[in-house]
CSV table of C-alpha atoms and ligand atoms in Angstrom, one decimal:
chain,number,residue,atom,x,y,z
A,1165,MET,CA,0.0,0.0,0.0
A,1166,LYS,CA,1.3,3.4,-0.9
A,1167,THR,CA,2.2,5.6,2.1
A,1168,GLN,CA,0.2,8.8,2.4
A,1169,THR,CA,1.6,11.5,4.8
A,1170,LEU,CA,-0.7,13.8,6.7
A,1171,GLY,CA,0.6,16.7,4.6
A,1172,GLN,CA,-0.3,14.9,1.3
A,1173,PHE,CA,-3.7,13.9,2.7
A,1174,ILE,CA,-4.5,17.4,3.8
A,1175,ILE,CA,-3.7,18.9,0.4
A,1176,GLU,CA,-5.7,16.2,-1.4
A,1177,LYS,CA,-8.7,16.9,0.9
A,1178,GLN,CA,-8.6,20.6,0.4
A,1179,ALA,CA,-10.6,20.0,-2.8
A,1180,ASP,CA,-13.5,19.1,-0.5
A,1181,PHE,CA,-13.7,22.8,0.4
A,1182,PRO,CA,-14.0,24.6,-2.9
A,1183,PHE,CA,-13.9,28.1,-1.4
A,1184,ALA,CA,-11.1,27.4,1.1
A,1185,LYS,CA,-7.9,29.3,0.6
A,1186,GLY,CA,-5.7,26.6,2.2
A,1187,GLU,CA,-5.6,28.3,5.6
A,1188,LEU,CA,-7.3,25.4,7.4
A,1189,SER,CA,-4.8,23.0,5.8
A,1190,ARG,CA,-1.9,25.1,7.0
A,1191,LEU,CA,-3.4,25.2,10.5
A,1192,LEU,CA,-3.8,21.4,10.6
A,1193,ARG,CA,-0.2,21.1,9.4
A,1194,ASP,CA,1.0,23.4,12.2
A,1195,ILE,CA,-0.8,21.3,14.8
A,1196,GLY,CA,0.9,18.2,13.3
A,1197,ILE,CA,4.3,19.9,13.8
A,1198,ALA,CA,3.7,20.9,17.4
A,1199,ALA,CA,2.4,17.3,18.0
A,1200,LYS,CA,5.7,15.8,16.8
A,1201,ILE,CA,7.7,18.1,19.2
A,1202,VAL,CA,5.5,17.2,22.2
A,1203,ASN,CA,5.7,13.5,21.3
A,1204,ARG,CA,9.5,13.8,21.2
A,1205,GLU,CA,9.5,15.2,24.8
A,1206,VAL,CA,6.9,12.7,26.0
A,1207,ASN,CA,9.0,9.9,24.7
A,1208,LYS,CA,12.1,10.9,26.6
A,1209,ALA,CA,10.2,12.2,29.6
A,1210,GLY,CA,12.0,9.9,32.0
A,1211,LEU,CA,15.4,11.2,30.8
A,1212,VAL,CA,15.0,14.9,30.9
A,1213,GLU,CA,13.9,17.3,33.6
A,1214,ILE,CA,10.3,17.4,32.5
A,1215,LEU,CA,8.6,15.1,34.9
A,1216,GLY,CA,6.9,16.5,38.0
A,1217,GLU,CA,5.0,19.6,38.9
A,1218,THR,CA,5.6,23.3,38.3
A,1219,GLY,CA,4.4,24.2,41.8
A,1220,THR,CA,1.4,26.2,40.4
A,1221,THR,CA,-2.3,25.5,39.9
A,1222,ASN,CA,-4.4,26.3,36.8
A,1223,ILE,CA,-7.8,27.9,36.6
A,1224,GLN,CA,-9.5,24.6,37.5
A,1225,GLY,CA,-7.4,24.4,40.7
A,1226,GLU,CA,-5.5,21.5,39.4
A,1227,ARG,CA,-1.8,21.1,40.0
A,1228,VAL,CA,0.1,21.9,36.8
A,1229,LYS,CA,2.7,19.4,35.6
A,1230,LYS,CA,5.8,20.6,33.7
A,1231,LEU,CA,4.7,18.7,30.5
A,1232,ASP,CA,1.4,20.5,30.5
A,1233,VAL,CA,3.2,23.8,30.3
A,1234,PHE,CA,5.6,22.5,27.7
A,1235,ALA,CA,2.8,21.2,25.5
A,1236,ASN,CA,0.8,24.4,26.0
A,1237,ASP,CA,3.9,26.5,25.0
A,1238,GLN,CA,4.6,24.4,21.9
A,1239,PHE,CA,1.0,24.5,20.5
A,1240,ILE,CA,0.7,28.2,21.3
A,1241,ALA,CA,4.0,28.9,19.5
A,1242,ALA,CA,3.1,26.8,16.4
A,1243,LEU,CA,-0.4,28.4,16.2
A,1244,SER,CA,0.8,32.0,16.7
A,1245,ALA,CA,3.6,31.6,14.1
A,1246,GLY,CA,1.3,30.1,11.5
A,1247,GLY,CA,-0.8,33.2,10.9
A,1248,GLU,CA,-4.1,31.4,10.5
A,1249,VAL,CA,-5.4,31.9,14.1
A,1250,CYS,CA,-6.5,35.1,15.8
A,1251,ALA,CA,-7.0,33.7,19.3
A,1252,ILE,CA,-6.3,30.5,21.3
A,1253,ALA,CA,-8.2,29.2,24.3
A,1254,SER,CA,-6.4,26.6,26.4
A,1255,GLU,CA,-7.1,24.6,29.5
A,1256,GLU,CA,-3.9,26.0,31.0
A,1257,ASN,CA,-4.8,29.7,30.5
A,1258,ASP,CA,-7.5,31.5,32.5
A,1259,GLU,CA,-8.2,33.9,29.7
A,1260,ILE,CA,-8.0,33.5,25.9
A,1261,ILE,CA,-4.7,34.4,24.2
A,1262,PRO,CA,-5.5,37.0,21.5
A,1263,ILE,CA,-3.0,37.0,18.7
A,1264,ASP,CA,-2.0,40.4,17.4
A,1265,SER,CA,0.8,40.1,14.9
A,1266,GLU,CA,1.6,41.0,11.3
A,1267,VAL,CA,1.1,37.4,10.1
A,1268,SER,CA,-2.2,36.9,11.8
A,1269,LYS,CA,-3.9,40.1,10.5
A,1270,SER,CA,-6.3,38.3,8.2
A,1271,ALA,CA,-6.5,35.1,10.4
A,1272,ARG,CA,-10.0,33.6,10.2
A,1273,TYR,CA,-9.9,30.9,12.8
A,1274,VAL,CA,-9.7,30.4,16.6
A,1275,VAL,CA,-8.4,27.2,18.2
A,1276,ALA,CA,-9.5,25.8,21.6
A,1277,MET,CA,-7.3,23.1,23.1
A,1278,ASP,CA,-6.4,20.8,26.0
A,1279,PRO,CA,-2.7,20.7,25.4
A,1280,LEU,CA,-2.1,17.7,27.7
A,1281,ASP,CA,-5.0,15.4,28.5
A,1282,GLY,CA,-4.5,12.8,31.1
A,1283,SER,CA,-2.0,14.7,33.2
A,1284,SER,CA,-2.1,12.2,36.1
A,1285,ASN,CA,-0.5,9.7,33.8
A,1286,ILE,CA,2.5,11.7,32.7
A,1287,ASP,CA,4.9,10.6,35.4
A,1288,VAL,CA,4.0,6.9,35.1
A,1289,ASN,CA,4.6,6.2,31.4
A,1290,VAL,CA,0.9,5.8,30.5
A,1291,SER,CA,-0.7,7.3,27.4
A,1292,VAL,CA,-1.6,11.0,27.4
A,1293,GLY,CA,-3.0,13.2,24.6
A,1294,THR,CA,-3.8,16.6,23.2
A,1295,ILE,CA,-7.3,17.7,22.1
A,1296,PHE,CA,-8.1,20.6,19.7
A,1297,SER,CA,-11.1,22.3,18.2
A,1298,ILE,CA,-11.2,24.8,15.4
A,1299,TYR,CA,-13.9,27.4,14.8
A,1300,ARG,CA,-14.3,30.2,12.3
A,1301,ARG,CA,-14.1,33.5,14.1
A,1302,THR,CA,-17.4,35.4,14.6
A,1303,THR,CA,-15.9,38.9,15.2
A,1304,LEU,CA,-14.8,40.7,12.1
A,1305,SER,CA,-11.2,41.8,12.5
A,1306,GLY,CA,-8.3,42.4,14.9
A,1307,PRO,CA,-7.2,39.9,17.5
A,1308,GLY,CA,-9.8,37.4,18.5
A,1309,THR,CA,-12.0,37.8,21.5
A,1310,VAL,CA,-13.8,35.5,23.9
A,1311,GLU,CA,-16.9,36.0,21.8
A,1312,ASP,CA,-15.3,34.0,19.1
A,1313,PHE,CA,-15.3,30.9,21.3
A,1314,MET,CA,-18.9,31.2,22.5
A,1315,GLN,CA,-20.2,28.9,19.7
A,1316,ARG,CA,-21.9,25.6,19.9
A,1317,GLY,CA,-20.0,22.5,19.1
A,1318,THR,CA,-22.0,22.1,15.9
A,1319,GLU,CA,-20.1,25.1,14.5
A,1320,GLN,CA,-16.8,23.4,14.7
A,1321,VAL,CA,-14.9,23.5,11.4
A,1322,ALA,CA,-12.4,20.8,12.5
A,1323,ALA,CA,-11.4,18.9,15.6
A,1324,GLY,CA,-8.9,16.2,16.5
A,1325,TYR,CA,-6.8,14.6,19.1
A,1326,ILE,CA,-3.2,13.3,19.3
A,1327,ILE,CA,-2.5,10.3,21.4
A,1328,TYR,CA,1.0,9.9,22.7
A,1329,GLY,CA,0.7,6.1,23.2
A,1330,SER,CA,2.8,3.1,22.3
A,1331,SER,CA,2.8,4.8,19.0
A,1332,CYS,CA,1.8,8.5,18.4
A,1333,MET,CA,-1.4,9.0,16.5
A,1334,LEU,CA,-3.2,12.1,15.2
A,1335,VAL,CA,-6.9,11.6,14.5
A,1336,TYR,CA,-9.0,14.4,13.0
A,1337,THR,CA,-12.2,15.3,11.3
A,1338,THR,CA,-13.3,18.3,9.2
A,1339,GLY,CA,-16.9,17.0,9.2
A,1340,LYS,CA,-16.3,14.5,6.4
A,1341,GLY,CA,-15.5,11.4,8.3
A,1342,VAL,CA,-12.6,10.7,10.6
A,1343,ASN,CA,-9.1,9.8,9.6
A,1344,GLY,CA,-6.2,8.5,11.8
A,1345,PHE,CA,-2.5,8.9,11.1
A,1346,THR,CA,0.4,7.1,12.9
A,1347,LEU,CA,3.7,8.8,13.3
A,1348,ASP,CA,6.4,6.8,11.6
A,1349,PRO,CA,9.5,7.7,13.6
A,1350,SER,CA,11.9,6.5,10.9
A,1351,ILE,CA,10.7,9.3,8.5
A,1352,GLY,CA,9.3,11.7,11.1
A,1353,GLU,CA,5.9,11.9,9.4
A,1354,PHE,CA,2.3,11.1,10.3
A,1355,CYS,CA,1.1,8.5,7.8
A,1356,LEU,CA,-2.5,7.6,7.1
A,1357,SER,CA,-3.1,4.3,9.0
A,1358,HIS,CA,-6.8,4.4,9.9
A,1359,PRO,CA,-8.8,5.8,6.9
A,1360,ASN,CA,-12.4,6.6,7.4
A,1361,MET,CA,-12.7,5.4,11.0
A,1362,GLN,CA,-16.1,4.0,12.1
A,1363,THR,CA,-17.0,3.0,15.6
A,1364,PRO,CA,-19.1,-0.1,16.1
A,1365,LYS,CA,-22.8,0.5,17.0
A,1366,MET,CA,-22.4,-1.8,20.0
A,1367,GLY,CA,-19.4,-2.6,22.1
A,1368,HIS,CA,-18.7,-4.4,25.3
A,1369,VAL,CA,-16.4,-2.0,27.1
A,1370,TYR,CA,-17.5,0.5,29.7
A,1371,SER,CA,-15.1,3.2,30.9
A,1372,VAL,CA,-15.9,5.2,34.0
A,1373,ASN,CA,-14.1,6.1,37.2
A,1374,GLU,CA,-15.9,3.7,39.5
A,1375,GLY,CA,-14.1,5.1,42.5
A,1376,ASN,CA,-16.7,7.9,42.4
A,1377,TYR,CA,-19.6,5.3,42.3
A,1378,LEU,CA,-21.3,6.5,45.5
A,1379,HIS,CA,-21.5,10.0,44.1
A,1380,PHE,CA,-23.0,9.1,40.8
A,1381,PRO,CA,-26.5,9.8,39.7
A,1382,GLU,CA,-28.9,6.9,40.2
A,1383,GLY,CA,-29.2,6.4,36.4
A,1384,VAL,CA,-25.4,5.9,36.0
A,1385,LYS,CA,-25.3,3.5,39.0
A,1386,LYS,CA,-28.1,1.4,37.5
A,1387,TYR,CA,-26.4,1.4,34.1
A,1388,ILE,CA,-23.1,0.2,35.6
A,1389,LYS,CA,-24.9,-2.6,37.3
A,1390,TYR,CA,-26.5,-3.4,33.9
A,1391,CYS,CA,-23.0,-3.6,32.4
A,1392,GLN,CA,-21.9,-6.0,35.1
A,1393,ASP,CA,-25.0,-8.3,35.0
A,1394,GLU,CA,-24.6,-11.7,33.3
A,1395,ASP,CA,-26.7,-12.2,30.2
A,1396,LYS,CA,-25.6,-14.4,27.3
A,1397,ALA,CA,-27.9,-12.8,24.7
A,1398,THR,CA,-26.3,-9.4,25.1
A,1399,ASN,CA,-22.8,-10.7,25.8
A,1400,ARG,CA,-22.7,-9.3,29.4
A,1401,PRO,CA,-20.9,-8.7,31.6
A,1402,PHE,CA,-19.0,-6.0,29.7
A,1403,SER,CA,-15.4,-5.3,30.4
A,1404,SER,CA,-14.4,-2.4,32.5
A,1405,ARG,CA,-11.4,-0.3,31.1
A,1406,TYR,CA,-10.4,3.0,32.5
A,1407,ILE,CA,-7.0,4.6,31.9
A,1408,GLY,CA,-7.8,8.1,33.2
A,1409,SER,CA,-6.6,9.7,30.0
A,1410,GLY,CA,-9.9,10.6,28.2
A,1411,VAL,CA,-8.2,10.6,24.8
A,1412,ALA,CA,-6.8,7.1,25.3
A,1413,ASP,CA,-10.0,5.7,26.7
A,1414,ILE,CA,-12.1,7.3,24.0
A,1415,HIS,CA,-9.6,6.3,21.2
A,1416,ARG,CA,-9.8,2.6,22.3
A,1417,ASN,CA,-13.5,2.7,22.6
A,1418,LEU,CA,-13.8,4.3,19.1
A,1419,ILE,CA,-11.9,1.4,17.6
A,1420,VAL,CA,-13.3,-1.6,19.5
A,1421,GLY,CA,-16.7,-0.2,20.5
A,1422,GLY,CA,-17.6,0.9,24.0
A,1423,ILE,CA,-19.0,3.7,26.2
A,1424,TYR,CA,-17.1,6.4,28.2
A,1425,ILE,CA,-18.9,8.2,30.9
A,1426,TYR,CA,-17.8,11.1,33.1
A,1427,PRO,CA,-21.1,11.9,34.8
A,1428,THR,CA,-21.9,14.6,37.4
A,1429,THR,CA,-21.0,13.6,40.9
A,1430,THR,CA,-22.2,15.1,44.2
A,1431,LYS,CA,-18.7,16.7,44.4
A,1432,SER,CA,-18.8,18.0,40.8
A,1433,PRO,CA,-22.4,18.7,40.2
A,1434,LYS,CA,-21.7,20.1,36.7
A,1435,GLY,CA,-19.4,17.3,35.7
A,1436,LYS,CA,-15.6,17.5,35.5
A,1437,LEU,CA,-14.7,17.7,31.8
A,1438,ARG,CA,-14.7,20.9,29.9
A,1439,LEU,CA,-17.2,21.6,27.1
A,1440,LEU,CA,-15.1,23.8,24.8
A,1441,TYR,CA,-11.8,21.9,24.5
A,1442,GLU,CA,-12.5,18.4,25.7
A,1443,CYS,CA,-16.1,17.4,25.1
A,1444,ASN,CA,-17.1,19.3,21.9
A,1445,PRO,CA,-14.0,18.2,19.9
A,1446,LEU,CA,-14.3,14.6,21.1
A,1447,ALA,CA,-18.1,14.7,20.4
A,1448,PHE,CA,-17.4,15.9,16.8
A,1449,ILE,CA,-15.0,13.0,16.2
A,1450,ILE,CA,-17.3,10.4,17.7
A,1451,GLU,CA,-20.3,11.5,15.8
A,1452,GLN,CA,-18.4,11.6,12.6
A,1453,ALA,CA,-17.3,8.0,13.3
A,1454,GLY,CA,-21.0,7.0,13.7
A,1455,GLY,CA,-21.2,7.2,17.5
A,1456,LYS,CA,-22.9,9.5,20.0
A,1457,ALA,CA,-21.9,12.1,22.6
A,1458,THR,CA,-24.4,13.5,25.1
A,1459,THR,CA,-24.6,15.0,28.5
A,1460,GLY,CA,-26.8,12.0,29.5
A,1461,GLY,CA,-29.8,14.1,28.5
A,1462,LYS,CA,-28.9,16.0,25.3
A,1463,ARG,CA,-26.4,16.2,22.5
A,1464,ILE,CA,-23.1,17.7,23.6
A,1465,MET,CA,-22.6,19.7,20.4
A,1466,GLU,CA,-25.9,21.5,21.0
A,1467,VAL,CA,-25.1,22.7,24.5
A,1468,ASP,CA,-25.0,26.5,24.8
A,1469,ILE,CA,-21.6,27.7,25.9
A,1470,LYS,CA,-21.5,30.7,28.3
A,1471,GLU,CA,-18.0,30.5,29.7
A,1472,LEU,CA,-14.6,29.4,28.5
A,1473,HIS,CA,-14.0,26.7,31.1
A,1474,GLN,CA,-17.6,25.5,31.3
A,1475,ARG,CA,-18.0,21.9,32.5
A,1476,THR,CA,-20.4,19.2,31.4
A,1477,PRO,CA,-21.1,15.6,32.1
A,1478,LEU,CA,-20.2,13.3,29.1
A,1479,PHE,CA,-21.6,10.1,27.9
A,1480,CYS,CA,-20.0,9.0,24.6
A,1481,GLY,CA,-19.2,6.1,22.4
A,1482,SER,CA,-21.1,3.4,20.5
A,1483,SER,CA,-24.6,4.7,19.7
A,1484,GLU,CA,-26.6,1.7,21.1
A,1485,MET,CA,-24.6,1.9,24.4
A,1486,VAL,CA,-25.1,5.6,24.8
A,1487,ASP,CA,-28.8,5.3,24.0
A,1488,MET,CA,-29.1,2.6,26.7
A,1489,ALA,CA,-27.3,4.7,29.3
A,1490,MET,CA,-29.5,7.6,28.5
A,1491,ASP,CA,-32.6,5.4,28.9
A,1492,PHE,CA,-31.3,4.6,32.4
A,1493,MET,CA,-30.8,8.3,33.1
A,1494,THR,CA,-34.4,9.1,32.0
A,1495,LYS,CA,-35.8,6.4,34.1
A,1496,TYR,CA,-33.8,6.9,37.3
A,1497,THR,CA,-32.4,10.4,37.4
A,1498,LYS,CA,-34.8,13.3,37.6
A,1499,GLU,CA,-32.4,16.3,37.8
A,1500,LYS,CA,-30.8,16.8,34.3
A,1501,VAL,CA,-27.8,18.9,33.6
B,844,AHG,P1,-6.7,16.7,32.2
B,844,AHG,O1,-5.5,15.8,32.4
B,844,AHG,O2,-6.6,17.5,30.9
B,844,AHG,O3,-7.1,17.5,33.4
B,844,AHG,O4,-8.0,15.7,31.8
B,844,AHG,C1,-8.2,14.5,32.5
B,844,AHG,C2,-9.7,14.2,32.3
B,844,AHG,C3,-9.9,13.0,31.3
B,844,AHG,O5,-9.0,12.9,30.3
B,844,AHG,C4,-9.9,11.8,32.1
B,844,AHG,O6,-10.7,10.8,31.6
B,844,AHG,C5,-10.5,12.3,33.4
B,844,AHG,O7,-10.2,13.7,33.5
B,844,AHG,C6,-9.8,11.6,34.6
B,844,AHG,O8,-10.4,12.1,35.8
B,844,AHG,P2,-10.5,11.2,37.1
B,844,AHG,O9,-9.1,11.1,37.6
B,844,AHG,O10,-11.4,12.0,38.0
B,844,AHG,O11,-11.1,9.9,36.7
B,845,MN,MN1,-8.2,16.9,29.7
B,846,MN,MN1,-5.1,18.9,30.3
């Protein structure tokens, strides 16, 4: 089979957007370059002074690891230099980063990102990831503003994730299916390895942090019990798999079929995950692969966004499994988010 690099694929796909001027292609290429640099550091994390914490906390009150900061800096540098982006929103920055430079004068896009997803796994050699989401700006000119990010997930132009796993993969969608690329370290290029990814309608993996079980809504508790029950006809019990890196858990479930749930808990009544740069991009990819992503009550990509770091519960994965989990929510949980 002929090898197709990410760069070649992006150029070929540009024809899908007859009025595009190639800016989105360049933007995706810039993300690919930053991903390679972050991957290089992740791969030698045990050797260099990059493990551990910086001693500060981010807007979410979470302790910041050095690799979070490194990844954030790399993506910001690549996106600001590229000239296609007028503002960046990141999990690691309280406010948006407006870009005001000569090259970005006519930039038409904004990017929201979680530069390092799965931070708790950095120090222990377990897969981590990056998530990104691209919108067309809504303001007319100058550096971007927070207004440009207050768009529903349905308005995303492109979204993707990078998984720094046993191999490094970049998976993205521009709304015309999902394609996955694996980094070939011998040539330093992402090569098309998973064309037109589709997730099974039904799987037998459920992924949820069961340590929080006592604090889950009744509907989720009942659904988990359903997953654990024995029933030959539906191939239960399902397998429980939870890495704690959303990108890695969702990537596995996308390929083999499964459901990932991060529900509300009594401690986090709005959920833990962030709508703008975690749930919306992952939802876009999952839907494009034939799966579903909801809050447990409604479609993630139709949730109104009011603040940059807004949280939401997430139920996503194989469509039949998400439907079933939502049926349990309807039946047993009255208060909806
Ligand atoms: P981040 O590392 O960017 O803060 O995100 C971690 C997210 C998600 O990727 C993961 O599934 C979940 O939080 C893990 O949270 P728990 O440790 O509470 O299960
Ligand atoms: Mn995250
Ligand atoms: Mn993160």
